[in-house]
Amino acid sequence: MTVRPIRLFGDPVLRSAADPIVRVDDAVRALVTDLIDTVQVPGRAGVAAPQIGVGLRAFSYNVDGVVGYVLNPELVEVRGEAEPVDEGCLSVPGVGFPRRRHPWARVVGTDLEGRRIELSGDGLLAQALQHECDHLDGRLYIEGLDPEIKREAMRAVRQADWFARP
């Protein structure tokens, strides 16, 4: 079992759009194993490849006892009016704020054998799908906070023990 360390706010890999996976090889299979091992740490709902330092479009999820992964996921549909939900991020530890998310989401992608995967749901799964796809596009959840809340979040980040100061 390989639980990979999580990259933290300020790491450039978190701000770059992840590259599509064009070929499944041993490195991609190992990435999926690491993503699944890493997401199974208690309290984790999802881990995107950039969060473990890999700039490829893949994420794992662990919601309601269901653990899985998606390669080259695309958020193809959301439903319902975006509403504030409490959200945090492993890459911004100890900092949680209300973030607007749609109550239902659908992602399509592939598995290691190239078969189509479609994953959809509401509640925590919908939130995780949106959150992880944001990571793959180089966005952290704090970027989508309402302006006043974002200022508060950034203040909390700058005061956090883990934050790397110049």
PDB file of C-alpha atoms in Angstrom, residues 3-165:
ATOM      1  CA  VAL A   3      -0.218   6.431   0.493  1.00  0.00           C
ATOM      2  CA  ARG A   4       1.383   9.340  -1.311  1.00  0.00           C
ATOM      3  CA  PRO A   5       1.972  12.716   0.384  1.00  0.00           C
ATOM      4  CA  ILE A   6      -0.472  15.455  -0.584  1.00  0.00           C
ATOM      5  CA  ARG A   7       0.892  18.557  -2.300  1.00  0.00           C
ATOM      6  CA  LEU A   8      -0.068  21.781  -0.552  1.00  0.00           C
ATOM      7  CA  PHE A   9      -1.325  25.185  -1.647  1.00  0.00           C
ATOM      8  CA  GLY A  10       1.508  27.022  -3.369  1.00  0.00           C
ATOM      9  CA  ASP A  11       2.849  23.955  -5.197  1.00  0.00           C
ATOM     10  CA  PRO A  12       2.861  24.779  -8.943  1.00  0.00           C
ATOM     11  CA  VAL A  13       1.469  21.352  -9.924  1.00  0.00           C
ATOM     12  CA  LEU A  14      -1.827  22.364  -8.303  1.00  0.00           C
ATOM     13  CA  ARG A  15      -2.137  25.452 -10.542  1.00  0.00           C
ATOM     14  CA  SER A  16      -1.545  23.718 -13.882  1.00  0.00           C
ATOM     15  CA  ALA A  17      -4.138  21.943 -15.995  1.00  0.00           C
ATOM     16  CA  ALA A  18      -3.423  18.212 -15.998  1.00  0.00           C
ATOM     17  CA  ASP A  19      -2.528  16.485 -19.251  1.00  0.00           C
ATOM     18  CA  PRO A  20      -4.785  13.799 -20.719  1.00  0.00           C
ATOM     19  CA  ILE A  21      -3.670  10.202 -20.353  1.00  0.00           C
ATOM     20  CA  VAL A  22      -2.979   9.069 -23.908  1.00  0.00           C
ATOM     21  CA  ARG A  23      -1.691   5.574 -23.182  1.00  0.00           C
ATOM     22  CA  VAL A  24      -2.205   3.232 -20.249  1.00  0.00           C
ATOM     23  CA  ASP A  25       1.136   1.787 -19.218  1.00  0.00           C
ATOM     24  CA  ASP A  26       2.713   0.532 -15.998  1.00  0.00           C
ATOM     25  CA  ALA A  27       3.191   4.098 -14.753  1.00  0.00           C
ATOM     26  CA  VAL A  28      -0.525   4.878 -15.169  1.00  0.00           C
ATOM     27  CA  ARG A  29      -1.500   1.586 -13.504  1.00  0.00           C
ATOM     28  CA  ALA A  30       0.816   2.463 -10.585  1.00  0.00           C
ATOM     29  CA  LEU A  31      -0.721   5.956 -10.429  1.00  0.00           C
ATOM     30  CA  VAL A  32      -4.210   4.462 -10.111  1.00  0.00           C
ATOM     31  CA  THR A  33      -3.034   2.131  -7.332  1.00  0.00           C
ATOM     32  CA  ASP A  34      -1.475   5.080  -5.483  1.00  0.00           C
ATOM     33  CA  LEU A  35      -4.590   7.226  -5.946  1.00  0.00           C
ATOM     34  CA  ILE A  36      -6.805   4.472  -4.553  1.00  0.00           C
ATOM     35  CA  ASP A  37      -4.462   3.791  -1.628  1.00  0.00           C
ATOM     36  CA  THR A  38      -4.208   7.511  -0.882  1.00  0.00           C
ATOM     37  CA  VAL A  39      -7.966   8.186  -0.968  1.00  0.00           C
ATOM     38  CA  GLN A  40      -8.664   5.372   1.507  1.00  0.00           C
ATOM     39  CA  VAL A  41      -7.150   7.307   4.402  1.00  0.00           C
ATOM     40  CA  PRO A  42     -10.128   8.055   6.678  1.00  0.00           C
ATOM     41  CA  GLY A  43     -11.826  11.381   6.032  1.00  0.00           C
ATOM     42  CA  ARG A  44     -10.946  11.578   2.338  1.00  0.00           C
ATOM     43  CA  ALA A  45     -13.605  11.770  -0.385  1.00  0.00           C
ATOM     44  CA  GLY A  46     -11.329  12.290  -3.382  1.00  0.00           C
ATOM     45  CA  VAL A  47      -7.744  12.697  -4.517  1.00  0.00           C
ATOM     46  CA  ALA A  48      -6.721  14.123  -7.894  1.00  0.00           C
ATOM     47  CA  ALA A  49      -3.412  13.114  -9.492  1.00  0.00           C
ATOM     48  CA  PRO A  50      -1.961  16.659  -9.208  1.00  0.00           C
ATOM     49  CA  GLN A  51      -2.468  16.459  -5.446  1.00  0.00           C
ATOM     50  CA  ILE A  52       0.124  13.681  -5.352  1.00  0.00           C
ATOM     51  CA  GLY A  53       2.411  15.515  -7.763  1.00  0.00           C
ATOM     52  CA  VAL A  54       1.337  13.925 -11.052  1.00  0.00           C
ATOM     53  CA  GLY A  55       0.075  16.246 -13.788  1.00  0.00           C
ATOM     54  CA  LEU A  56      -2.270  13.735 -15.433  1.00  0.00           C
ATOM     55  CA  ARG A  57      -6.079  13.700 -15.686  1.00  0.00           C
ATOM     56  CA  ALA A  58      -7.054  11.079 -13.122  1.00  0.00           C
ATOM     57  CA  PHE A  59      -8.721  11.026  -9.738  1.00  0.00           C
ATOM     58  CA  SER A  60      -9.891   8.569  -7.126  1.00  0.00           C
ATOM     59  CA  TYR A  61     -12.962   8.824  -4.923  1.00  0.00           C
ATOM     60  CA  ASN A  62     -14.189   7.322  -1.667  1.00  0.00           C
ATOM     61  CA  VAL A  63     -17.822   8.216  -1.027  1.00  0.00           C
ATOM     62  CA  ASP A  64     -20.303   6.234   1.059  1.00  0.00           C
ATOM     63  CA  GLY A  65     -17.982   3.219   1.140  1.00  0.00           C
ATOM     64  CA  VAL A  66     -17.532   3.120  -2.640  1.00  0.00           C
ATOM     65  CA  VAL A  67     -13.929   3.527  -3.785  1.00  0.00           C
ATOM     66  CA  GLY A  68     -12.995   3.980  -7.427  1.00  0.00           C
ATOM     67  CA  TYR A  69     -11.115   6.018  -9.995  1.00  0.00           C
ATOM     68  CA  VAL A  70     -11.652   7.725 -13.344  1.00  0.00           C
ATOM     69  CA  LEU A  71      -9.091   8.394 -16.064  1.00  0.00           C
ATOM     70  CA  ASN A  72      -9.510  11.453 -18.269  1.00  0.00           C
ATOM     71  CA  PRO A  73     -12.673  12.545 -16.460  1.00  0.00           C
ATOM     72  CA  GLU A  74     -14.791  15.307 -17.889  1.00  0.00           C
ATOM     73  CA  LEU A  75     -17.543  17.015 -15.941  1.00  0.00           C
ATOM     74  CA  VAL A  76     -20.297  16.795 -18.556  1.00  0.00           C
ATOM     75  CA  GLU A  77     -23.421  17.752 -16.630  1.00  0.00           C
ATOM     76  CA  VAL A  78     -24.534  19.468 -13.457  1.00  0.00           C
ATOM     77  CA  ARG A  79     -28.073  19.953 -12.270  1.00  0.00           C
ATOM     78  CA  GLY A  80     -29.755  22.258  -9.837  1.00  0.00           C
ATOM     79  CA  GLU A  81     -28.923  25.730  -8.661  1.00  0.00           C
ATOM     80  CA  ALA A  82     -25.441  25.965  -7.144  1.00  0.00           C
ATOM     81  CA  GLU A  83     -25.784  26.211  -3.376  1.00  0.00           C
ATOM     82  CA  PRO A  84     -23.305  26.753  -0.566  1.00  0.00           C
ATOM     83  CA  VAL A  85     -21.893  23.560   0.955  1.00  0.00           C
ATOM     84  CA  ASP A  86     -19.113  23.250   3.502  1.00  0.00           C
ATOM     85  CA  GLU A  87     -15.957  22.310   1.667  1.00  0.00           C
ATOM     86  CA  GLY A  88     -12.327  21.714   2.408  1.00  0.00           C
ATOM     87  CA  CYS A  89      -9.346  20.367   0.529  1.00  0.00           C
ATOM     88  CA  LEU A  90      -6.449  18.093   1.398  1.00  0.00           C
ATOM     89  CA  SER A  91      -4.155  20.579  -0.352  1.00  0.00           C
ATOM     90  CA  VAL A  92      -5.410  23.386   1.898  1.00  0.00           C
ATOM     91  CA  PRO A  93      -5.498  21.518   5.231  1.00  0.00           C
ATOM     92  CA  GLY A  94      -7.457  22.849   8.164  1.00  0.00           C
ATOM     93  CA  VAL A  95      -9.188  25.510   6.068  1.00  0.00           C
ATOM     94  CA  GLY A  96     -12.861  24.913   5.267  1.00  0.00           C
ATOM     95  CA  PHE A  97     -15.437  27.346   3.950  1.00  0.00           C
ATOM     96  CA  PRO A  98     -18.827  27.328   2.220  1.00  0.00           C
ATOM     97  CA  ARG A  99     -18.408  26.918  -1.543  1.00  0.00           C
ATOM     98  CA  ARG A 100     -21.179  26.962  -4.119  1.00  0.00           C
ATOM     99  CA  ARG A 101     -21.621  23.583  -5.803  1.00  0.00           C
ATOM    100  CA  HIS A 102     -24.373  22.086  -7.898  1.00  0.00           C
ATOM    101  CA  PRO A 103     -26.357  19.419  -6.016  1.00  0.00           C
ATOM    102  CA  TRP A 104     -25.979  16.837  -8.828  1.00  0.00           C
ATOM    103  CA  ALA A 105     -23.092  16.119 -11.198  1.00  0.00           C
ATOM    104  CA  ARG A 106     -22.055  13.624 -13.868  1.00  0.00           C
ATOM    105  CA  VAL A 107     -18.537  12.747 -14.998  1.00  0.00           C
ATOM    106  CA  VAL A 108     -17.501  10.525 -17.897  1.00  0.00           C
ATOM    107  CA  GLY A 109     -14.080   9.021 -18.451  1.00  0.00           C
ATOM    108  CA  THR A 110     -12.409   5.643 -18.832  1.00  0.00           C
ATOM    109  CA  ASP A 111     -10.939   2.841 -16.765  1.00  0.00           C
ATOM    110  CA  LEU A 112      -7.549   1.183 -17.179  1.00  0.00           C
ATOM    111  CA  GLU A 113      -8.899  -1.035 -19.962  1.00  0.00           C
ATOM    112  CA  GLY A 114     -10.246   1.925 -21.920  1.00  0.00           C
ATOM    113  CA  ARG A 115     -13.878   1.181 -21.081  1.00  0.00           C
ATOM    114  CA  ARG A 116     -16.199   4.149 -20.607  1.00  0.00           C
ATOM    115  CA  ILE A 117     -16.978   5.060 -17.010  1.00  0.00           C
ATOM    116  CA  GLU A 118     -19.950   7.236 -16.137  1.00  0.00           C
ATOM    117  CA  LEU A 119     -20.240   8.395 -12.563  1.00  0.00           C
ATOM    118  CA  SER A 120     -23.083  10.552 -11.314  1.00  0.00           C
ATOM    119  CA  GLY A 121     -24.776  11.424  -8.102  1.00  0.00           C
ATOM    120  CA  ASP A 122     -25.856  14.006  -5.617  1.00  0.00           C
ATOM    121  CA  GLY A 123     -24.675  15.223  -2.248  1.00  0.00           C
ATOM    122  CA  LEU A 124     -21.079  14.438  -1.347  1.00  0.00           C
ATOM    123  CA  LEU A 125     -20.465  12.556  -4.606  1.00  0.00           C
ATOM    124  CA  ALA A 126     -21.609  15.531  -6.702  1.00  0.00           C
ATOM    125  CA  GLN A 127     -19.408  17.822  -4.638  1.00  0.00           C
ATOM    126  CA  ALA A 128     -16.396  15.486  -4.967  1.00  0.00           C
ATOM    127  CA  LEU A 129     -16.819  15.149  -8.745  1.00  0.00           C
ATOM    128  CA  GLN A 130     -16.858  18.922  -9.181  1.00  0.00           C
ATOM    129  CA  HIS A 131     -13.980  19.425  -6.735  1.00  0.00           C
ATOM    130  CA  GLU A 132     -11.699  16.804  -8.321  1.00  0.00           C
ATOM    131  CA  CYS A 133     -12.394  17.998 -11.871  1.00  0.00           C
ATOM    132  CA  ASP A 134     -11.486  21.509 -10.721  1.00  0.00           C
ATOM    133  CA  HIS A 135      -8.128  20.128  -9.522  1.00  0.00           C
ATOM    134  CA  LEU A 136      -7.515  18.601 -12.952  1.00  0.00           C
ATOM    135  CA  ASP A 137      -8.162  21.999 -14.514  1.00  0.00           C
ATOM    136  CA  GLY A 138      -5.613  23.628 -12.181  1.00  0.00           C
ATOM    137  CA  ARG A 139      -8.140  25.230  -9.814  1.00  0.00           C
ATOM    138  CA  LEU A 140      -8.372  24.971  -6.037  1.00  0.00           C
ATOM    139  CA  TYR A 141     -11.723  25.218  -4.275  1.00  0.00           C
ATOM    140  CA  ILE A 142     -10.837  28.542  -2.646  1.00  0.00           C
ATOM    141  CA  GLU A 143     -10.783  30.190  -6.074  1.00  0.00           C
ATOM    142  CA  GLY A 144     -14.534  29.659  -6.337  1.00  0.00           C
ATOM    143  CA  LEU A 145     -15.418  31.144  -2.970  1.00  0.00           C
ATOM    144  CA  ASP A 146     -17.523  34.274  -2.746  1.00  0.00           C
ATOM    145  CA  PRO A 147     -15.117  37.278  -2.597  1.00  0.00           C
ATOM    146  CA  GLU A 148     -15.579  38.104   1.091  1.00  0.00           C
ATOM    147  CA  ILE A 149     -15.192  34.458   2.102  1.00  0.00           C
ATOM    148  CA  LYS A 150     -12.172  34.094  -0.201  1.00  0.00           C
ATOM    149  CA  ARG A 151     -10.404  36.952   1.603  1.00  0.00           C
ATOM    150  CA  GLU A 152     -11.054  35.203   4.916  1.00  0.00           C
ATOM    151  CA  ALA A 153      -9.823  31.886   3.475  1.00  0.00           C
ATOM    152  CA  MET A 154      -6.612  33.434   2.150  1.00  0.00           C
ATOM    153  CA  ARG A 155      -5.989  35.051   5.523  1.00  0.00           C
ATOM    154  CA  ALA A 156      -6.411  31.614   7.155  1.00  0.00           C
ATOM    155  CA  VAL A 157      -4.009  30.052   4.623  1.00  0.00           C
ATOM    156  CA  ARG A 158      -1.328  32.678   5.270  1.00  0.00           C
ATOM    157  CA  GLN A 159      -1.634  32.044   9.028  1.00  0.00           C
ATOM    158  CA  ALA A 160      -1.533  28.234   8.729  1.00  0.00           C
ATOM    159  CA  ASP A 161       1.496  26.406  10.142  1.00  0.00           C
ATOM    160  CA  TRP A 162       1.961  24.474   6.881  1.00  0.00           C
ATOM    161  CA  PHE A 163       1.977  27.535   4.612  1.00  0.00           C
ATOM    162  CA  ALA A 164       5.363  28.115   2.985  1.00  0.00           C
ATOM    163  CA  ARG A 165       6.305  31.745   3.397  1.00  0.00           C
TER     164      ARG A 165
END
